[in-house]
Tab-separated table of C-alpha atoms in Angstrom:
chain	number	residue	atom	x	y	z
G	1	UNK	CA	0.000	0.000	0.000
G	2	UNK	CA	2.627	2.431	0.853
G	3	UNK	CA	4.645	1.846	-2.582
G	4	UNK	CA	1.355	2.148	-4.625
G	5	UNK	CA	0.858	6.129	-2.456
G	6	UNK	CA	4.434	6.254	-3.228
G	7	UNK	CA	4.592	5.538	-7.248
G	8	UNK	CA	1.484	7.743	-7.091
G	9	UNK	CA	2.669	10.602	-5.876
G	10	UNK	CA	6.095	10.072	-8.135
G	11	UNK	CA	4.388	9.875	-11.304
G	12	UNK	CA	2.195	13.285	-10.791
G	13	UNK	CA	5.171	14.935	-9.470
G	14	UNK	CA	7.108	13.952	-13.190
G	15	UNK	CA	4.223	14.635	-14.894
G	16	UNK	CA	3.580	18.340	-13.505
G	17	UNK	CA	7.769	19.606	-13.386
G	18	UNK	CA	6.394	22.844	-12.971
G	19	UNK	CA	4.211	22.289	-9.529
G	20	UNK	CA	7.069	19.941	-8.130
G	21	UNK	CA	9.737	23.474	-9.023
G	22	UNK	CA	7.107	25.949	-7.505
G	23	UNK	CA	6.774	23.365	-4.030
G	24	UNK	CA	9.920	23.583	-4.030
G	25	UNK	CA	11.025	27.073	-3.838
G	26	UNK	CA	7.931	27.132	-1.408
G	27	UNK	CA	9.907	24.803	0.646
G	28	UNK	CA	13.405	26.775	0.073
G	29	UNK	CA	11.330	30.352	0.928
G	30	UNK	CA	9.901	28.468	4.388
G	31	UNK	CA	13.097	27.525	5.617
G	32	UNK	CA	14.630	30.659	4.979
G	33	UNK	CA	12.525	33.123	6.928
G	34	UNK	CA	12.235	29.885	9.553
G	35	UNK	CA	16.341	29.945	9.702
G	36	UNK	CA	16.270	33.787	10.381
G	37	UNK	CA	13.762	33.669	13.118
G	38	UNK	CA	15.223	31.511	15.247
G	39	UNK	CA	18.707	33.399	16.438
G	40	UNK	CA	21.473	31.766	17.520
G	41	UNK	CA	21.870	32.612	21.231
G	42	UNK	CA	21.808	30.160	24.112
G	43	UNK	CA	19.486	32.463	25.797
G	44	UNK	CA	16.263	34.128	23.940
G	45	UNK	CA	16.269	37.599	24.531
G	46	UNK	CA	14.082	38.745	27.113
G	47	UNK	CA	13.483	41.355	29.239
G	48	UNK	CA	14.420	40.268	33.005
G	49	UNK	CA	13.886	43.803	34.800
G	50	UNK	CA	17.420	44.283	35.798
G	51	UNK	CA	20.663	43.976	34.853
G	52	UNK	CA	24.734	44.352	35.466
G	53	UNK	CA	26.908	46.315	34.423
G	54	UNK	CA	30.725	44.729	34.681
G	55	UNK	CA	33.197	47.050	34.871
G	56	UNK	CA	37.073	47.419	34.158
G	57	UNK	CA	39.575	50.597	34.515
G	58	UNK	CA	42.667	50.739	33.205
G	59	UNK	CA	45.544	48.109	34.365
G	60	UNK	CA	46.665	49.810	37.541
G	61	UNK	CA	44.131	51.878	38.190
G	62	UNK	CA	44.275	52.604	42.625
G	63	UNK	CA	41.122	51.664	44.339
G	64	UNK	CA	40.594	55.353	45.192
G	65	UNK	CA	40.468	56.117	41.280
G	66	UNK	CA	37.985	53.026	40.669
G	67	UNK	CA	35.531	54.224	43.640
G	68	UNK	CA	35.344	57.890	42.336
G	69	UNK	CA	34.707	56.913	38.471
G	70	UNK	CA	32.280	54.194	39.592
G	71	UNK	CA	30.574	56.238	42.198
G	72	UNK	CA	29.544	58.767	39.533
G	73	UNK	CA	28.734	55.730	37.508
G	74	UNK	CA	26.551	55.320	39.947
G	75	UNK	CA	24.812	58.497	40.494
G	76	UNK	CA	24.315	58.315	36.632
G	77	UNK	CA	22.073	55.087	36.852
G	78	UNK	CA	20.473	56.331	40.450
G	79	UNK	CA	19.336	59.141	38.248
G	80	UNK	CA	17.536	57.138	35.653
G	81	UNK	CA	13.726	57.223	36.579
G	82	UNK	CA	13.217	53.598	35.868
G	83	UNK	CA	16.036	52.403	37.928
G	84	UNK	CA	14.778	51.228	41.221
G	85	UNK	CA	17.971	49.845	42.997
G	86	UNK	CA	21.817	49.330	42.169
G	87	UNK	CA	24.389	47.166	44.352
G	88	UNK	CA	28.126	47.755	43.631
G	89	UNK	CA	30.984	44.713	43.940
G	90	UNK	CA	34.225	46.651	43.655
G	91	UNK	CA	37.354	44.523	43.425
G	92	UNK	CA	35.934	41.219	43.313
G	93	UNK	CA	35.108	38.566	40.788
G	94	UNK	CA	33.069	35.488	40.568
G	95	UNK	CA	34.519	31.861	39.285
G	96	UNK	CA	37.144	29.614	39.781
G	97	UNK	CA	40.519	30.534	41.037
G	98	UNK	CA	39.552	34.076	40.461
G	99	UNK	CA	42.148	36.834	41.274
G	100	UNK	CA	40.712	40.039	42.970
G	101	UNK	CA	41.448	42.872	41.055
G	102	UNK	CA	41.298	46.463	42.128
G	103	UNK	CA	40.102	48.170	38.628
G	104	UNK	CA	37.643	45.344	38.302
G	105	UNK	CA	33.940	44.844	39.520
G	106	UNK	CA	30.250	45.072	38.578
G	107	UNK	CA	26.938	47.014	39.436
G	108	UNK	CA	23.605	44.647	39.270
G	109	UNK	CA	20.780	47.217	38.478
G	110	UNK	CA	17.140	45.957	39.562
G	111	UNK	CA	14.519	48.203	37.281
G	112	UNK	CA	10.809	49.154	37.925
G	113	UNK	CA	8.059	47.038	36.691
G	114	UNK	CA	6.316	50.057	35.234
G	115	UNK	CA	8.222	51.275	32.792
G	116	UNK	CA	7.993	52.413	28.691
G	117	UNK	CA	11.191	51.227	27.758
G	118	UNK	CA	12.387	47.533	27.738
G	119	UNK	CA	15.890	46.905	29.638
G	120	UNK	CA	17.508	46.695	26.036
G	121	UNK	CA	16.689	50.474	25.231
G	122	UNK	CA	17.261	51.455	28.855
G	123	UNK	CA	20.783	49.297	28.957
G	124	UNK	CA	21.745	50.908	25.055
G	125	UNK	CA	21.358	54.838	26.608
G	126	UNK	CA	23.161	53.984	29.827
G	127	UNK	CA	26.053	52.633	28.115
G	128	UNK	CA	26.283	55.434	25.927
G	129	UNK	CA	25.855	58.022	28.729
G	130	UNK	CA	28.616	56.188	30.624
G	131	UNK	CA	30.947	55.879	28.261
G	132	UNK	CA	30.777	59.366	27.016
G	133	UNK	CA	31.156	60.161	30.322
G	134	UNK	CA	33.809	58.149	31.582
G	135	UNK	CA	35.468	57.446	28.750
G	136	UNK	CA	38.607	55.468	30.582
G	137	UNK	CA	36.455	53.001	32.172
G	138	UNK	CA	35.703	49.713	30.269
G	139	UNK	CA	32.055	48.703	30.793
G	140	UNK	CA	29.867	45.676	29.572
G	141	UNK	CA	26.270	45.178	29.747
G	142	UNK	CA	24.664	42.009	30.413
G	143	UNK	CA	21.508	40.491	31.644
G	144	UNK	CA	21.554	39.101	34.825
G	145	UNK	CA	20.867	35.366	33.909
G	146	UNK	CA	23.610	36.018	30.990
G	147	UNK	CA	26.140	37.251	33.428
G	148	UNK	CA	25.911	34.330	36.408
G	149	UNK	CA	26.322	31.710	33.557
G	150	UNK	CA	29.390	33.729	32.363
G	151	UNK	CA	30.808	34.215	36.102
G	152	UNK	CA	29.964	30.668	36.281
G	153	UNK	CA	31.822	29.518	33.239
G	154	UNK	CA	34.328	32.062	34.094
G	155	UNK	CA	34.273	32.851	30.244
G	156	UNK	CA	31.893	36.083	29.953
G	157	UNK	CA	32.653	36.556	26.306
G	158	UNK	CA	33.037	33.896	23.984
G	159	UNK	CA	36.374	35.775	22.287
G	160	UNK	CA	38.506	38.662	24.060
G	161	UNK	CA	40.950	39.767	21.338
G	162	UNK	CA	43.388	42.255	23.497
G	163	UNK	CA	46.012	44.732	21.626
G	164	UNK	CA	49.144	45.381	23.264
G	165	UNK	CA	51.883	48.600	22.496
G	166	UNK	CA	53.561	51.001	24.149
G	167	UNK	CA	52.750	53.681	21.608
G	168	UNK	CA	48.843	54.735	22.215
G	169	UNK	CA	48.478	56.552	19.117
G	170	UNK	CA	49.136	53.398	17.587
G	171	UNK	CA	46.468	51.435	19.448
G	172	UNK	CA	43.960	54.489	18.947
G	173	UNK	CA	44.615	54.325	15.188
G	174	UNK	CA	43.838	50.015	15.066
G	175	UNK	CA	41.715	49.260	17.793
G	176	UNK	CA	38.890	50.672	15.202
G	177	UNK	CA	40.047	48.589	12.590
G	178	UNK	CA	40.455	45.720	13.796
G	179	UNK	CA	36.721	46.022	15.970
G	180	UNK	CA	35.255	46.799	12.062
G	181	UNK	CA	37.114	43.809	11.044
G	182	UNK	CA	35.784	41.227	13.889
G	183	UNK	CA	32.607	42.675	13.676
């Protein structure tokens, strides 16, 4: 029974080329916009209602420098209307075998449930507000589910590509570059 359907559906597909050509760009056209739609993170985007911020100032950077920068980091997201609460770590990192850093820490940022904005245009105008600025301090934004799994894993980004040289100008003038090229 299943080779009769089988030869069936074989012979009208050979006798109508056309149909079987137009099914199958159908099919090609499907998976396409499927293939698109599904995004390739481990985590679907979503808004949790708070965030961190993980923060790094330049290598040997005193804890007195790090406090000040970060405390008007601070003021800057306690001065947000639709941030509701912000705890600071200063010097200290999650994972394994970790070494405590001065320059180094983050700021988890809890946000109120009545908002317009979604944490993703909230997070986009804080970092640009922070880094204009404070310019010298390195930040990243993450959600907070996104972040423990990176602490976790102790690998936050899947690929840190670092440029080292004495000269700055140098590193001013590639840094660009080679961001345009990896991106």
């Amino acid at each position: 029974k299943i080779i009769h359907q089988y030869e069936r559906l074989l012979r009208l597909a050979l006798a109508h080329p056309l149909w079987l050509a137009g099914f199958a760009l159908l099919l090609v056209a499907a998976s396409y916009f499927s293939y698109n739609a599904l995004g390739s993170d481990m985590l679907p985007k979503m808004d949790e209602g708070e965030f961190v911020i993980d923060y790094v100032m330049p290598a040997g950077a005193s804890l007195d420098e790090t406090n000040r920068v970060v405390g008007h980091v601070v003021q800057i997201l306690r001065s947000t209307p639709e941030v509701v609460a912000t705890s600071r770590r200063t010097g200290y990192q999650l994972g394994l075998a970790a070494v405590t850093e001065a320059n180094t820490g983050d700021i988890s940022v809890r946000l109120s449930n009545h908002r317009s904005r979604s944490v993703f245009q909230i997070m986009d105008d804080l970092q640009a507000k922070i880094s204009a600025e404070e310019p010298m301090l390195d930040v990243d934004f993450h959600q907070t589910l996104e972040d423990m799994i990176g602490d976790l894993t102790n690998a936050p980004q899947p690929v840190v590509v670092k440029l080292f040289s004495e000269d700055s100008a140098l590193l001013r003038h590639w840094a660009p570059i080679v961001a345009d090229k990896i991106s």
